[in-house]
JSON list of C-alpha atoms in Angstrom, two decimals:
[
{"chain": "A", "resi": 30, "resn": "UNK", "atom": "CA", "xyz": [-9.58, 20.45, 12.20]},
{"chain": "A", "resi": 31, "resn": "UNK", "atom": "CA", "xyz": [-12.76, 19.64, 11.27]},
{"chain": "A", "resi": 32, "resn": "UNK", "atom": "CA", "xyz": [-15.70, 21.09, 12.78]},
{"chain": "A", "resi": 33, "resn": "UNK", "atom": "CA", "xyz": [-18.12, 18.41, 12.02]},
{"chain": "A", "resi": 34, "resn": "UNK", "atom": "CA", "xyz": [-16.61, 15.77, 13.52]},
{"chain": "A", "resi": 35, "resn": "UNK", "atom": "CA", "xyz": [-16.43, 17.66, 16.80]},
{"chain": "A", "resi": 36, "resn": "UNK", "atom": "CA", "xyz": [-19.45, 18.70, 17.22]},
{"chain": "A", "resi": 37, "resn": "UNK", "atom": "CA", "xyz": [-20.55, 14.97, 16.53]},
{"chain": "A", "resi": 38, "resn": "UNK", "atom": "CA", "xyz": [-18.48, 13.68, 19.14]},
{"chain": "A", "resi": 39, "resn": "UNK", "atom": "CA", "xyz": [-19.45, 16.55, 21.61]},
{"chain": "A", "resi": 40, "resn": "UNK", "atom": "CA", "xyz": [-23.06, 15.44, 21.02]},
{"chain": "A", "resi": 41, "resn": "UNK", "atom": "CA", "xyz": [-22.31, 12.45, 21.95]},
{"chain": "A", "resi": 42, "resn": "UNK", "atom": "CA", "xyz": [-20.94, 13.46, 24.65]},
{"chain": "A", "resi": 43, "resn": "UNK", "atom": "CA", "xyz": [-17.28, 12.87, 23.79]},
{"chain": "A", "resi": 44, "resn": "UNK", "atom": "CA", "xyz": [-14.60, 14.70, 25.57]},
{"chain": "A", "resi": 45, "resn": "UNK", "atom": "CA", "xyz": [-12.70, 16.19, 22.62]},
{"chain": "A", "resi": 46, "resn": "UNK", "atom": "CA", "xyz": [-10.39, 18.38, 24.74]},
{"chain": "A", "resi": 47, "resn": "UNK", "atom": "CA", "xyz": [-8.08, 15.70, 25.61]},
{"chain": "A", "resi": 48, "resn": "UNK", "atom": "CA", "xyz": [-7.70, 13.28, 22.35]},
{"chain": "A", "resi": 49, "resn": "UNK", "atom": "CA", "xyz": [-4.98, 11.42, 24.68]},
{"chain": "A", "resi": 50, "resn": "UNK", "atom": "CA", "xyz": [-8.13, 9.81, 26.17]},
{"chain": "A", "resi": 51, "resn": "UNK", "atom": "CA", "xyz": [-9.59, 8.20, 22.51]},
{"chain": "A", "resi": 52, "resn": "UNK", "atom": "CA", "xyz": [-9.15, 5.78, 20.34]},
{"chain": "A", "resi": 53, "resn": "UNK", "atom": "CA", "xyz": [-10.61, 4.29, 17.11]},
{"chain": "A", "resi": 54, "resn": "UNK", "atom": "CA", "xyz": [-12.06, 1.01, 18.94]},
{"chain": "A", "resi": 55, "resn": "UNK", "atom": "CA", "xyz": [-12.17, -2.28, 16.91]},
{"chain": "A", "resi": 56, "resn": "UNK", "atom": "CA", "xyz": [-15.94, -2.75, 15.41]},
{"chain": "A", "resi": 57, "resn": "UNK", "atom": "CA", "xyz": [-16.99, -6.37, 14.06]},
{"chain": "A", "resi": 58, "resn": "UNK", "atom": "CA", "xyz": [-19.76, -6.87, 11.89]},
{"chain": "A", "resi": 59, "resn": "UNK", "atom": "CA", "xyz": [-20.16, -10.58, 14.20]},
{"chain": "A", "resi": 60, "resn": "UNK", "atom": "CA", "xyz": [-17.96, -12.39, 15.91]},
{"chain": "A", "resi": 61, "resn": "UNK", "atom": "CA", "xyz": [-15.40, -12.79, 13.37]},
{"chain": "A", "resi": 62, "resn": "UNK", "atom": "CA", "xyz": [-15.32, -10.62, 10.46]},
{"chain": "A", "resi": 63, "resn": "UNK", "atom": "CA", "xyz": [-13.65, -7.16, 11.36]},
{"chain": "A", "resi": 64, "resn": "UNK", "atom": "CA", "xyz": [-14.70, -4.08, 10.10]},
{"chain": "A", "resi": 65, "resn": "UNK", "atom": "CA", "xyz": [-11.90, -1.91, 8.80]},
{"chain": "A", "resi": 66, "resn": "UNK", "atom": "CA", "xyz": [-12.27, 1.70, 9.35]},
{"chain": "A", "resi": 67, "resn": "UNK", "atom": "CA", "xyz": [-14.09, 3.23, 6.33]},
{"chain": "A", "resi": 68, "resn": "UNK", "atom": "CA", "xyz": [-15.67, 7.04, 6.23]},
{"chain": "A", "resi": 69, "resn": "UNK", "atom": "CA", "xyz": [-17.02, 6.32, 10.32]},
{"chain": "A", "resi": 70, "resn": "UNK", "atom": "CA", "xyz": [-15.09, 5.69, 12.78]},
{"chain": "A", "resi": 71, "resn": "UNK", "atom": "CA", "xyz": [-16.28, 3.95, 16.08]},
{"chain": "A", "resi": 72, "resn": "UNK", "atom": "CA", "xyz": [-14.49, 6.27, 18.80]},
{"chain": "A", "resi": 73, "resn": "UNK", "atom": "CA", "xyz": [-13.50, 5.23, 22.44]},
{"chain": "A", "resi": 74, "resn": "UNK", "atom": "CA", "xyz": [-13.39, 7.49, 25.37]},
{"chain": "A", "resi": 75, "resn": "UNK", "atom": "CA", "xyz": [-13.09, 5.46, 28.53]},
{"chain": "A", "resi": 76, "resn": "UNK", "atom": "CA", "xyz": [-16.95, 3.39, 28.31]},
{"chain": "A", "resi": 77, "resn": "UNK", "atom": "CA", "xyz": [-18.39, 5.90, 25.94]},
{"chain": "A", "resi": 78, "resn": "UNK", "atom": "CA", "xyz": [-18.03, 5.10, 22.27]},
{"chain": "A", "resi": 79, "resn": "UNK", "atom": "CA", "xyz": [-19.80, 7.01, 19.15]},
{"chain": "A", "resi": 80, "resn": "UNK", "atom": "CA", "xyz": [-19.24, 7.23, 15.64]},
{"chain": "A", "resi": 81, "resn": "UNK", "atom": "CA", "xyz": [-17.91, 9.58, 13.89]},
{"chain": "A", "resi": 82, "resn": "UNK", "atom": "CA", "xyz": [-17.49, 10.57, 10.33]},
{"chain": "A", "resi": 83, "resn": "UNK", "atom": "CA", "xyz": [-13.84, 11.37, 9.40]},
{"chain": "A", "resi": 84, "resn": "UNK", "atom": "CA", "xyz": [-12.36, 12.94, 6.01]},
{"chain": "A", "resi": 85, "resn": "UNK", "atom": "CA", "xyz": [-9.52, 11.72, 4.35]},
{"chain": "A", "resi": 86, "resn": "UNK", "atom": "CA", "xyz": [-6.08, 12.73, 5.97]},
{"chain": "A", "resi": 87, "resn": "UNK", "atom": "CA", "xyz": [-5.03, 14.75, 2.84]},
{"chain": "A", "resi": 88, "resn": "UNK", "atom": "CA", "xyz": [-8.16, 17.15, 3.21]},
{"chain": "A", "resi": 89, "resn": "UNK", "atom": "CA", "xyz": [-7.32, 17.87, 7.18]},
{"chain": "A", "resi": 90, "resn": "UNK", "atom": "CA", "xyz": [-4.08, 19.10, 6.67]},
{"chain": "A", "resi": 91, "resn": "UNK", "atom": "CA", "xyz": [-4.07, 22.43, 7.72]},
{"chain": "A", "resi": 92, "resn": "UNK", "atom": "CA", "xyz": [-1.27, 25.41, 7.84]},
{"chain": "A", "resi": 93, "resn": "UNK", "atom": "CA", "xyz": [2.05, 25.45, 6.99]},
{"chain": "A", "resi": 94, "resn": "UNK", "atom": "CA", "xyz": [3.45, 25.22, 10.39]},
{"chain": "A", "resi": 95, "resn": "UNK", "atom": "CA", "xyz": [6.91, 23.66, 10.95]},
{"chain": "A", "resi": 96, "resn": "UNK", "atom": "CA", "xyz": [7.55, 20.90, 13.31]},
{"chain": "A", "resi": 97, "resn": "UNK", "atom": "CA", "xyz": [10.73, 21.00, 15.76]},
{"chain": "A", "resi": 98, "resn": "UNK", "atom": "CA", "xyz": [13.04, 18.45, 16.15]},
{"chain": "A", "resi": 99, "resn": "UNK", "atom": "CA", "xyz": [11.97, 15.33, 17.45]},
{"chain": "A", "resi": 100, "resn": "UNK", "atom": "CA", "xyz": [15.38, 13.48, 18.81]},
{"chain": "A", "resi": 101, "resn": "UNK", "atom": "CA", "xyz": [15.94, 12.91, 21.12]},
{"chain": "A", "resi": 102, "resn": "UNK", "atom": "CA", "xyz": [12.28, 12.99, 21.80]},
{"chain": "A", "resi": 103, "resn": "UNK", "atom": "CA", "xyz": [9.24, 15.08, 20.38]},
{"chain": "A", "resi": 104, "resn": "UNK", "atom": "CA", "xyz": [8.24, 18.02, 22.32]},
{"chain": "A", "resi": 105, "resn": "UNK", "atom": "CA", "xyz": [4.86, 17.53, 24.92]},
{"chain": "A", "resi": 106, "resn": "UNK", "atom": "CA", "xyz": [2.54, 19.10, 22.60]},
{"chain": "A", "resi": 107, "resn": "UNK", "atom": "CA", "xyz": [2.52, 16.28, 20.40]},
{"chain": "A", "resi": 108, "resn": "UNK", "atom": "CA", "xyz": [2.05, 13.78, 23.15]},
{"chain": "A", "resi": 109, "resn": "UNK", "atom": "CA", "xyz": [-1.57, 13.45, 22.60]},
{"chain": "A", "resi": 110, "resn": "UNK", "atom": "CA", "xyz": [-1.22, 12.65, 18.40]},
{"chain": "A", "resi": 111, "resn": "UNK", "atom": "CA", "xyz": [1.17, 9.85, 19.59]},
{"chain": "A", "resi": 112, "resn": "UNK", "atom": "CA", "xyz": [-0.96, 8.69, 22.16]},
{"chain": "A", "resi": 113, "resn": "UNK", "atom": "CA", "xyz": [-3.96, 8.39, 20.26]},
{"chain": "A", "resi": 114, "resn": "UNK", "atom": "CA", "xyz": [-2.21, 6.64, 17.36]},
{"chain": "A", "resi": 115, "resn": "UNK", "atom": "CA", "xyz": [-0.47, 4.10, 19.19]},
{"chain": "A", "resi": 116, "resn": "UNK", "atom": "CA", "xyz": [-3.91, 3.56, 21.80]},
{"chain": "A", "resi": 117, "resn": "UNK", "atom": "CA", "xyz": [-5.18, 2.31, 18.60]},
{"chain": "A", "resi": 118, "resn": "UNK", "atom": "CA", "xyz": [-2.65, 0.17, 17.80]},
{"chain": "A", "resi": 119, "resn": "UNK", "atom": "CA", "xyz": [-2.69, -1.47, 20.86]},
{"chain": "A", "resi": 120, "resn": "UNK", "atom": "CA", "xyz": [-6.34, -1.67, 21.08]},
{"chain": "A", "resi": 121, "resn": "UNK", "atom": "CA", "xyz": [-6.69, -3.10, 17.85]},
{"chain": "A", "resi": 122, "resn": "UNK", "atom": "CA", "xyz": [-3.89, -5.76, 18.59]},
{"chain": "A", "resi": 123, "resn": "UNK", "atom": "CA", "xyz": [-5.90, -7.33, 22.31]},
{"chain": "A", "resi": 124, "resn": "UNK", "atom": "CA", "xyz": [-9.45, -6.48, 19.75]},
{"chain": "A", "resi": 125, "resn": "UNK", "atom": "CA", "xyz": [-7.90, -8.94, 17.34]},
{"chain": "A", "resi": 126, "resn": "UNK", "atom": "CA", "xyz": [-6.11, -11.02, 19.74]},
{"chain": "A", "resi": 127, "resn": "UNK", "atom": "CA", "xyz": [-3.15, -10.97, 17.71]},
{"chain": "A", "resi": 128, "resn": "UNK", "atom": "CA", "xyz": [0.07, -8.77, 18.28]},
{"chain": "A", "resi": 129, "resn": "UNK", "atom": "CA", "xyz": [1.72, -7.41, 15.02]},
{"chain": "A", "resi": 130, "resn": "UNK", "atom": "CA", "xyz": [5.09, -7.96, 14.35]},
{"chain": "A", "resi": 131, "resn": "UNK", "atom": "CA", "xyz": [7.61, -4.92, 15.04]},
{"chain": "A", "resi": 132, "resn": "UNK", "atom": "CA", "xyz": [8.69, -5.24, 11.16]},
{"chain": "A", "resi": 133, "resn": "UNK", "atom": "CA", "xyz": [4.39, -5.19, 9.85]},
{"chain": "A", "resi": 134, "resn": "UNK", "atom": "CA", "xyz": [4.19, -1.80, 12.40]},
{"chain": "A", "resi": 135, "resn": "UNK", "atom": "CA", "xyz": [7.26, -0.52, 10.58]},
{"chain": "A", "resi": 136, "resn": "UNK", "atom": "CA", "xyz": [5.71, -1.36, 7.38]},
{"chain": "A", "resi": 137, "resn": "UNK", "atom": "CA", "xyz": [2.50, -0.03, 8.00]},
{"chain": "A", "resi": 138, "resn": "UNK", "atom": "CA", "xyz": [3.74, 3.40, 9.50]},
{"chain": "A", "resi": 139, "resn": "UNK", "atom": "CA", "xyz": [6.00, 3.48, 6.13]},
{"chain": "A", "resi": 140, "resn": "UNK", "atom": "CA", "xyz": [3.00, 3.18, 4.29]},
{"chain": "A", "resi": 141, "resn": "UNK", "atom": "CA", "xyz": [0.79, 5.72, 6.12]},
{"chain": "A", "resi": 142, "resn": "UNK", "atom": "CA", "xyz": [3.84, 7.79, 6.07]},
{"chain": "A", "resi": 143, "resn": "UNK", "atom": "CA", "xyz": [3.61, 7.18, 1.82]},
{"chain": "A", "resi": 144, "resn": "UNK", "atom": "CA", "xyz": [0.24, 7.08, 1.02]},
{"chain": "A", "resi": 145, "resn": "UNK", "atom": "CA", "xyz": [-1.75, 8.72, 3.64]},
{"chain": "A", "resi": 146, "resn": "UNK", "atom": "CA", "xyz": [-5.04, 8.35, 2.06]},
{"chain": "A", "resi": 147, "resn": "UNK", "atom": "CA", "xyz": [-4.53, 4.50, 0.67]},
{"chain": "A", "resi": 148, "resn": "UNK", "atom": "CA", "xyz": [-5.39, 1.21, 1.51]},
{"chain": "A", "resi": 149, "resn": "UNK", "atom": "CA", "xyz": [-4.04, -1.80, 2.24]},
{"chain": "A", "resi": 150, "resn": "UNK", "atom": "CA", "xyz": [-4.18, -5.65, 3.01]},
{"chain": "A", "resi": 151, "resn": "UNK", "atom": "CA", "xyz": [-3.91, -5.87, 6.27]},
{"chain": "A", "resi": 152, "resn": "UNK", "atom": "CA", "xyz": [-6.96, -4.42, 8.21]},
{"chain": "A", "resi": 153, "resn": "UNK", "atom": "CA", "xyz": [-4.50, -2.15, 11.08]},
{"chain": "A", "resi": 154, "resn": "UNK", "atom": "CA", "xyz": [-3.58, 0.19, 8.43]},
{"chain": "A", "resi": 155, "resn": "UNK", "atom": "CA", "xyz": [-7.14, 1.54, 8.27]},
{"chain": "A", "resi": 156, "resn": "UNK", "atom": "CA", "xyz": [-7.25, 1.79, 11.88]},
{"chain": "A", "resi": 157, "resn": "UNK", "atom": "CA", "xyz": [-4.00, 3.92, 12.41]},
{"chain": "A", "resi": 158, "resn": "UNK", "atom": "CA", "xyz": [-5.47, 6.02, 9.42]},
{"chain": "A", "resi": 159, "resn": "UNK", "atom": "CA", "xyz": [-8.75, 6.45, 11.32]},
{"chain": "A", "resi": 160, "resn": "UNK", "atom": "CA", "xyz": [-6.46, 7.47, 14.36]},
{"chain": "A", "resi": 161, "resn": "UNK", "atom": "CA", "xyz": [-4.45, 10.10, 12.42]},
{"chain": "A", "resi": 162, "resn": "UNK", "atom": "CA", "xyz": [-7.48, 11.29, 11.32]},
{"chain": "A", "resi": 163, "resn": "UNK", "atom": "CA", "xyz": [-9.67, 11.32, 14.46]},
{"chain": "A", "resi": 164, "resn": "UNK", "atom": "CA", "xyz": [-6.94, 13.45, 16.11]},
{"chain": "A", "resi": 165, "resn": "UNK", "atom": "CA", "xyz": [-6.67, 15.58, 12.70]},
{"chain": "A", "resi": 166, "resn": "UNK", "atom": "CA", "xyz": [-10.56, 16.17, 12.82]},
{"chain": "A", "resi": 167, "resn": "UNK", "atom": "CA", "xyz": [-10.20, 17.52, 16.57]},
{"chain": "A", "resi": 168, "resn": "UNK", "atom": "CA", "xyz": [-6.80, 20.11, 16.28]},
{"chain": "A", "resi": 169, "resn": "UNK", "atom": "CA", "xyz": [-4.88, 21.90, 13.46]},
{"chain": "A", "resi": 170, "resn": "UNK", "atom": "CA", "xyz": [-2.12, 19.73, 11.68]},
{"chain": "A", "resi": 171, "resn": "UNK", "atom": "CA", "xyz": [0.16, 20.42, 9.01]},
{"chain": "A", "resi": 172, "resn": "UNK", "atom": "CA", "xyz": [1.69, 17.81, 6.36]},
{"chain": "A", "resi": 173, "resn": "UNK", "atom": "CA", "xyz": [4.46, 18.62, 8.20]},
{"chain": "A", "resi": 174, "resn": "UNK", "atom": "CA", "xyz": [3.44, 17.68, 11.24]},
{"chain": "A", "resi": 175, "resn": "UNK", "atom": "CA", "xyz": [1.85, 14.23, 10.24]},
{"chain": "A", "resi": 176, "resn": "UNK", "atom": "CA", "xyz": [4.88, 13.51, 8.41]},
{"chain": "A", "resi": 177, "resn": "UNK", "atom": "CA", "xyz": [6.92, 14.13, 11.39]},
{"chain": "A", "resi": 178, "resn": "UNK", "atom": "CA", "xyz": [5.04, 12.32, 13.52]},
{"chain": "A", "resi": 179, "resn": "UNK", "atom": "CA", "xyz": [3.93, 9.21, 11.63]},
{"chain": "A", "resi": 180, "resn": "UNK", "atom": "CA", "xyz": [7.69, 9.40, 11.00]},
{"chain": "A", "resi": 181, "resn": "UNK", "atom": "CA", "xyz": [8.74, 9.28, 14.40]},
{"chain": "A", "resi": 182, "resn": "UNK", "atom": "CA", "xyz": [6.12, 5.84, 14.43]},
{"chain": "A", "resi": 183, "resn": "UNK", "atom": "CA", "xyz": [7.84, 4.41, 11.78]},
{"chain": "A", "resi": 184, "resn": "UNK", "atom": "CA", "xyz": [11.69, 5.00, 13.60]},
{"chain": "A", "resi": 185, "resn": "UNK", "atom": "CA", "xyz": [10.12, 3.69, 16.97]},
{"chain": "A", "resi": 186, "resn": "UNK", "atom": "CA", "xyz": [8.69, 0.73, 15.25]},
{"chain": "A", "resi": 187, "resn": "UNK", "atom": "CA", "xyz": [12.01, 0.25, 13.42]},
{"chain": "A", "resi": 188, "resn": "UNK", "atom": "CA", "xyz": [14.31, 0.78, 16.11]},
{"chain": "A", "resi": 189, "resn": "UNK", "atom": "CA", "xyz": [12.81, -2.07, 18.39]},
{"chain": "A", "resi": 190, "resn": "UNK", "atom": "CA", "xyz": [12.32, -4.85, 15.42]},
{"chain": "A", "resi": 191, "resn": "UNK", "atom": "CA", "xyz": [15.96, -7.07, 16.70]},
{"chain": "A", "resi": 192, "resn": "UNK", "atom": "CA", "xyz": [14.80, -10.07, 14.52]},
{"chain": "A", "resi": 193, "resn": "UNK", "atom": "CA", "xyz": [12.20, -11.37, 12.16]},
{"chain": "A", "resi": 194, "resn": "UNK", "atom": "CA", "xyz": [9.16, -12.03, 14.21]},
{"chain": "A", "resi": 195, "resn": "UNK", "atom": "CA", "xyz": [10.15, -9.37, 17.17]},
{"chain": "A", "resi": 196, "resn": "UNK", "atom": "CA", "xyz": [7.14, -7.95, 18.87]},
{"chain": "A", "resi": 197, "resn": "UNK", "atom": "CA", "xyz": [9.09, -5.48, 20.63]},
{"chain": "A", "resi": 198, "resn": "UNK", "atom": "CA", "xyz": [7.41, -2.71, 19.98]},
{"chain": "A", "resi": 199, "resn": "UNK", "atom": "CA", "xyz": [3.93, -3.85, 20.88]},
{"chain": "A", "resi": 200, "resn": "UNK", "atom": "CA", "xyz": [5.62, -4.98, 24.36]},
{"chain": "A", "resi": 201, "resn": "UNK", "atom": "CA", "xyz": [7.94, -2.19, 25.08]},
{"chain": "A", "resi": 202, "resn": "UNK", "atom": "CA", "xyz": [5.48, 0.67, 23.55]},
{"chain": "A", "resi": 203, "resn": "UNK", "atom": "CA", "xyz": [2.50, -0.52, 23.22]},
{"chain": "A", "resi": 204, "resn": "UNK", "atom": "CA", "xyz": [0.84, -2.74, 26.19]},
{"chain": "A", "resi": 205, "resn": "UNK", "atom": "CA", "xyz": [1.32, 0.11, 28.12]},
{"chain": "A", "resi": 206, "resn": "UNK", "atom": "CA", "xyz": [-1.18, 2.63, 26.39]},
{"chain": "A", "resi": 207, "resn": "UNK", "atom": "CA", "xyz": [-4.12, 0.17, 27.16]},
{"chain": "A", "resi": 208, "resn": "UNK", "atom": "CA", "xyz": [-3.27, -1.83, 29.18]},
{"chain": "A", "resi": 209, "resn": "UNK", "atom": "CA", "xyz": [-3.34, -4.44, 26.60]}
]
């Protein structure tokens, strides 16, 4: 958790009590050059938006705790980290106008999974990072429990790819969340 960050957001006026509600919203720098999420995030809740400033994923881990089993699904608690992550994703997809194939959201998740605090070419990545590490900045997470859960993406993701190109994922997870 970090304390900064909430008290940014709650200035704001940010509801950080219910991180189900947020996501990292796309920003542009004009109409067609998209910012990727650096050290501030731009954060949604409902019409409100503020930035924040976020620290790397590897300096919110916190405790040692243990995360239970997640098949056949993970436990309600953990509901919101999900739901903020993949709010992103979806968000960034109708943002960009473009939907991500299921075997790119596999890819990415992999990566996140691998190199939490990393880079890379395609401009999602640093928005499911700035997710991860929105909801890290507002409650107590172990490297456990990111690993679990970013995991748990990466299955999901996995599980729905049926052929090169599928967008499975984004139709049967995703659109939901948003509405997108």
């Amino acid at each position: 958790m970090d304390a900064n960050a909430v008290a940014e957001l709650e200035k704001a006026g940010v509801k950080v009590g219910a991180p189900e509600r947020l996501f990292v919203a796309a920003e542009w720098r004009d109409d067609k050059h998209l910012l990727p999420v650096g050290e501030r995030a731009l954060v949604r809740d409902g019409e409100l938006t503020a930035h924040v400033t976020l620290q790397p994923i590897s300096k919110l881990w916190t405790g040692s705790a243990k995360p239970p089993s997640f098949s056949p699904a993970p436990p309600p608690e953990y509901h919101p980290f999900f739901i903020l992550i993949e709010a992103t994703a979806a968000g960034y997809c109708r943002a960009v106008r473009n939907t991500e194939t299921d075997q790119e959201f596999e890819r990415l998740y992999r990566h996140l999974l691998r190199r939490p605090d990393g880079t890379d070419r395609n401009p999602l990545f640093s928005y499911l990072q700035g997710a991860a590490r929105l909801y890290m900045s507002l409650r107590d997470v172990s490297q456990a429990e990111f690993e679990a859960v970013v995991g748990r993406l990466h299955q999901s993701a996995k599980h729905h790819s049926t052929h090169v190109g599928s967008i499975n994922y984004f139709q049967d997870v995703l659109r939901g969340v948003l509405g997108a």
